[in-house]
Every structure is written in structure tokens, then in C-alpha cells.
Amino acid sequence: MKLPGRKLLYENEISWFVLASAMDVFVTYIILRLSGQGLTRLNMIESNPVAQWVIRHSGMPGMVAFKFVMVAIVVTAAELVGRKHFRIGRLLLLAGTTVVGGVAVYSLILLSGQL
């Protein structure tokens, strides 16, 4: 089934960015859940102050929604920028994937030292 409208410029890059972001959401959930249950040596918290606020006011469902709204914003920005400057839009997604994936991996390393 073909969707109406234009094709995405960066389908592959978006897929990797969404995967890295999903990994970040999953790892964040696991860390906060285990820490909240007292199963980590130290109390671990979300380091992003905006995400902290969202969690405090909306709980984990709010955190998941917040993180995926951020994904939608980055993907939309990259697609819009890419229509005029293809390389810059692609670079935005590659940089985002690297940063978010790096944060998720770093969080896993931190968690492994807390169990």
C-alpha cells in the first residue's frame, strides 16, 4: 500500500534514529524502575531536567510520550531542512542517532555498575 504525499528523504536514517530513541526510552524505564524499587546501589534519576519535570508530573507514560514527541520534532526538522539542504538534514539525523544511542549505551554501562 502506497501512502499519499511525498516520500521521506531519510527512511533509513529515521529508522536508526527511532531505534536508538526506543532503546533510550527502554533503558530509562528500566533504570528508573529498578532504582525506584531500591534495586540499585545508588538512587538513579533522569538527568534531563525537562524530562525530570515530565516524569514528576505525568509519570512513565508522560516520559515515553515526551521522548517520542522529541523524536517527531527531530525527524520533522530533518525532513524539512533536507528539502533545501539534503546533507544537513541527513547530518541532523545521524548526529541525533549518535547522541541518543550513545546516551542509551552509557546508561546501560552505568546501570551495570549499580546492580
XYZ file of N, CA and C in Angstrom:
345
model
N 0.839 -1.180 0.000
C 0.000 0.000 0.000
C 0.879 1.236 0.000
N 0.665 2.104 -0.932
C 1.447 3.327 -1.023
C 0.710 4.471 -0.327
N 1.423 5.184 0.513
C 0.829 6.324 1.200
C 0.845 7.543 0.282
N -0.186 8.387 0.386
C -0.211 9.595 -0.444
C 0.845 10.593 0.017
N 1.238 11.469 -0.856
C 2.191 12.513 -0.496
C 3.609 12.146 -0.878
N 4.515 12.954 -0.401
C 5.926 12.757 -0.731
C 6.545 11.613 0.064
N 7.553 11.041 -0.520
C 8.342 10.000 0.135
C 9.274 10.683 1.148
N 9.555 9.989 2.235
C 10.524 10.505 3.199
C 11.910 10.520 2.571
N 12.680 11.548 2.877
C 14.032 11.651 2.330
C 15.001 10.683 2.995
N 14.776 10.425 4.264
C 15.776 9.707 5.061
C 15.182 8.480 5.759
N 14.533 7.606 5.028
C 13.870 6.461 5.662
C 14.837 5.621 6.499
N 16.002 5.319 5.964
C 16.979 4.507 6.689
C 17.472 5.234 7.939
N 17.840 6.499 7.803
C 18.351 7.281 8.931
C 17.281 7.449 10.014
N 16.037 7.659 9.582
C 14.936 7.788 10.541
C 14.747 6.477 11.299
N 14.830 5.364 10.594
C 14.680 4.061 11.252
C 15.717 3.870 12.346
N 16.969 4.219 12.056
C 18.026 4.093 13.065
C 17.813 5.059 14.230
N 17.361 6.271 13.925
C 17.102 7.257 14.976
C 15.962 6.792 15.878
N 14.900 6.267 15.292
C 13.778 5.762 16.090
C 14.220 4.565 16.934
N 15.034 3.678 16.376
C 15.544 2.538 17.132
C 16.391 2.998 18.320
N 17.303 3.924 18.091
C 18.139 4.449 19.183
C 17.268 5.116 20.243
N 16.265 5.851 19.811
C 15.373 6.533 20.749
C 14.543 5.540 21.547
N 14.070 4.489 20.902
C 13.324 3.448 21.611
C 14.218 2.765 22.643
N 15.474 2.527 22.269
C 16.428 1.931 23.206
C 16.628 2.865 24.411
N 16.722 4.165 24.164
C 16.868 5.140 25.246
C 15.650 5.111 26.172
N 14.451 5.070 25.615
C 13.228 5.014 26.425
C 13.220 3.739 27.265
N 13.554 2.623 26.654
C 13.554 1.347 27.367
C 14.567 1.348 28.510
N 15.779 1.795 28.227
C 16.821 1.813 29.262
C 16.446 2.781 30.379
N 15.923 3.945 30.028
C 15.491 4.915 31.044
C 14.419 4.296 31.931
N 13.447 3.637 31.319
C 12.387 2.986 32.088
C 12.969 1.948 33.052
N 13.851 1.096 32.555
C 14.447 0.049 33.403
C 15.222 0.669 34.563
N 16.034 1.678 34.264
C 16.826 2.328 35.319
C 15.921 2.931 36.384
N 14.938 3.703 35.959
C 14.065 4.371 36.925
C 13.232 3.357 37.710
N 12.806 2.308 37.045
C 12.016 1.266 37.714
C 12.858 0.537 38.775
N 14.048 0.080 38.384
C 14.914 -0.639 39.330
C 15.357 0.264 40.474
N 15.715 1.500 40.150
C 16.138 2.435 41.181
C 14.987 2.758 42.130
N 13.799 2.948 41.581
C 12.622 3.238 42.409
C 12.262 2.095 43.337
N 12.609 0.880 42.969
C 12.345 -0.299 43.797
C 13.504 -0.581 44.756
N 14.524 0.285 44.734
C 15.669 0.091 45.613
C 16.606 -1.015 45.182
N 16.585 -1.375 43.916
C 17.395 -2.488 43.428
C 18.736 -2.051 42.843
N 19.057 -0.764 42.937
C 20.367 -0.261 42.518
C 21.086 0.272 43.756
N 22.406 0.275 43.700
C 23.177 0.734 44.855
C 22.933 2.205 45.159
N 22.845 3.008 44.115
C 22.577 4.438 44.266
C 21.213 4.763 43.683
N 20.636 5.875 44.138
C 19.390 6.334 43.543
C 19.708 6.949 42.183
N 19.159 6.381 41.133
C 19.426 6.874 39.778
C 18.226 7.680 39.310
N 18.503 8.813 38.643
C 17.440 9.697 38.183
C 17.648 10.038 36.710
N 16.609 10.556 36.093
C 16.697 11.098 34.727
C 17.536 12.365 34.808
N 18.542 12.489 33.951
C 19.439 13.643 34.021
C 18.931 14.857 33.248
N 17.997 14.668 32.319
C 17.429 15.784 31.566
C 16.396 16.480 32.456
N 16.612 17.762 32.794
C 15.680 18.436 33.711
C 14.253 18.555 33.161
N 14.107 18.706 31.866
C 12.755 18.775 31.289
C 12.074 17.411 31.427
N 12.803 16.350 31.105
C 12.245 15.004 31.254
C 11.950 14.702 32.728
N 12.796 15.192 33.641
C 12.525 15.025 35.079
C 11.179 15.642 35.441
N 10.952 16.854 34.953
C 9.701 17.553 35.231
C 8.517 16.755 34.682
N 8.650 16.265 33.456
C 7.575 15.484 32.835
C 7.296 14.234 33.667
N 8.325 13.550 34.095
C 8.160 12.331 34.903
C 7.472 12.663 36.222
N 7.888 13.740 36.851
C 7.305 14.146 38.131
C 5.804 14.435 37.989
N 5.415 15.019 36.850
C 4.023 15.421 36.663
C 3.164 14.405 35.901
N 3.783 13.546 35.106
C 2.995 12.631 34.269
C 3.424 11.180 34.387
N 4.443 10.910 35.175
C 4.891 9.536 35.353
C 5.562 8.970 34.106
N 5.682 7.666 34.091
C 6.362 6.999 32.986
C 5.622 7.145 31.650
N 4.292 7.082 31.637
C 3.623 7.313 30.334
C 3.952 8.703 29.764
N 4.040 9.689 30.623
C 4.411 11.030 30.175
C 5.830 11.071 29.642
N 6.733 10.336 30.307
C 8.127 10.292 29.851
C 8.221 9.672 28.464
N 7.498 8.588 28.247
C 7.518 7.931 26.934
C 6.963 8.884 25.876
N 5.848 9.520 26.176
C 5.251 10.464 25.231
C 6.203 11.623 24.951
N 6.819 12.169 25.991
C 7.758 13.284 25.834
C 8.915 12.895 24.911
N 9.506 11.748 25.167
C 10.660 11.342 24.367
C 10.284 11.103 22.908
N 9.101 10.560 22.659
C 8.719 10.330 21.273
C 8.191 11.583 20.584
N 7.711 12.557 21.345
C 7.413 13.871 20.751
C 8.723 14.499 20.287
N 9.776 14.336 21.085
C 11.097 14.851 20.684
C 11.584 14.163 19.407
N 11.335 12.867 19.295
C 11.699 12.129 18.080
C 10.956 12.727 16.883
N 9.667 12.950 17.046
C 8.866 13.503 15.948
C 9.362 14.888 15.543
N 9.767 15.699 16.510
C 10.276 17.035 16.210
C 11.579 16.955 15.423
N 12.489 16.087 15.862
C 13.779 15.958 15.169
C 13.585 15.418 13.752
N 12.751 14.403 13.610
C 12.511 13.823 12.283
C 11.872 14.861 11.360
N 10.889 15.582 11.865
C 10.229 16.618 11.061
C 11.215 17.707 10.665
N 12.027 18.147 11.629
C 13.024 19.186 11.328
C 14.005 18.708 10.262
N 14.480 17.480 10.407
C 15.439 16.940 9.431
C 14.814 16.859 8.045
N 13.582 16.389 7.969
C 12.907 16.284 6.673
C 12.689 17.666 6.052
N 12.299 18.635 6.861
C 12.080 19.988 6.329
C 13.386 20.631 5.876
N 14.414 20.526 6.713
C 15.727 21.076 6.348
C 16.257 20.360 5.111
N 16.078 19.053 5.064
C 16.595 18.248 3.967
C 16.005 18.576 2.610
N 14.839 19.142 2.582
C 14.222 19.520 1.303
C 15.014 20.639 0.631
N 15.705 21.454 1.428
C 16.536 22.530 0.876
C 18.028 22.190 0.924
N 18.430 21.498 1.998
C 19.843 21.174 2.224
C 19.933 19.698 2.624
N 20.002 18.836 1.622
C 19.933 17.392 1.841
C 20.965 16.905 2.857
N 22.210 17.313 2.698
C 23.275 16.822 3.593
C 23.070 17.255 5.039
N 22.586 18.474 5.240
C 22.394 18.975 6.605
C 21.268 18.202 7.298
N 20.179 17.940 6.597
C 19.090 17.155 7.178
C 19.551 15.759 7.571
N 20.326 15.145 6.695
C 20.859 13.810 6.981
C 21.818 13.850 8.171
N 22.656 14.874 8.218
C 23.600 15.030 9.320
C 22.874 15.211 10.651
N 21.775 15.938 10.629
C 20.980 16.117 11.845
C 20.517 14.766 12.392
N 20.022 13.906 11.522
C 19.576 12.584 11.967
C 20.730 11.697 12.411
N 21.835 11.738 11.677
C 22.997 10.932 12.069
C 23.552 11.386 13.414
N 23.622 12.693 13.621
C 24.108 13.220 14.904
C 23.142 12.847 16.021
N 21.847 12.983 15.761
C 20.853 12.613 16.763
C 20.930 11.151 17.139
N 21.106 10.303 16.145
C 21.224 8.864 16.398
C 22.462 8.563 17.228
N 23.562 9.215 16.900
C 24.804 9.003 17.634
C 24.665 9.442 19.090
N 24.079 10.607 19.294
C 23.928 11.129 20.655
C 22.961 10.265 21.463
N 21.780 10.010 20.930
C 20.775 9.248 21.679
C 21.252 7.805 21.891
N 21.836 7.203 20.876
C 22.372 5.856 21.033
C 23.500 5.813 22.045
N 24.360 6.831 22.006
C 25.452 6.920 22.979
C 24.941 7.057 24.400
N 23.910 7.856 24.586
C 23.308 8.027 25.915
C 22.728 6.700 26.400
N 22.057 5.986 25.527
C 21.468 4.697 25.910
C 22.549 3.690 26.302
N 23.610 3.623 25.525
C 24.709 2.704 25.841
C 25.384 3.111 27.157
N 25.645 4.410 27.322
C 26.246 4.910 28.563
C 25.348 4.587 29.758
N 24.044 4.745 29.591
C 23.105 4.435 30.672
C 23.150 2.956 31.033
N 23.275 2.097 30.025
C 23.409 0.661 30.295
C 24.683 0.364 31.076
N 25.756 1.053 30.724
C 27.026 0.866 31.448
C 26.878 1.312 32.888
N 26.255 2.480 33.090
C 26.008 2.945 34.465
C 25.155 1.969 35.248
N 24.110 1.475 34.611
C 23.218 0.526 35.286
C 23.957 -0.747 35.645
N 24.802 -1.241 34.759
C 25.517 -2.483 35.058
C 26.409 -2.352 36.285
N 26.893 -1.137 36.549
C 27.704 -0.907 37.741
C 26.889 -0.723 39.007
N 25.573 -0.625 38.863
C 24.705 -0.394 40.027
C 23.972 -1.636 40.505
N 24.061 -2.702 39.744
C 23.319 -3.917 40.127
C 24.133 -4.811 41.012
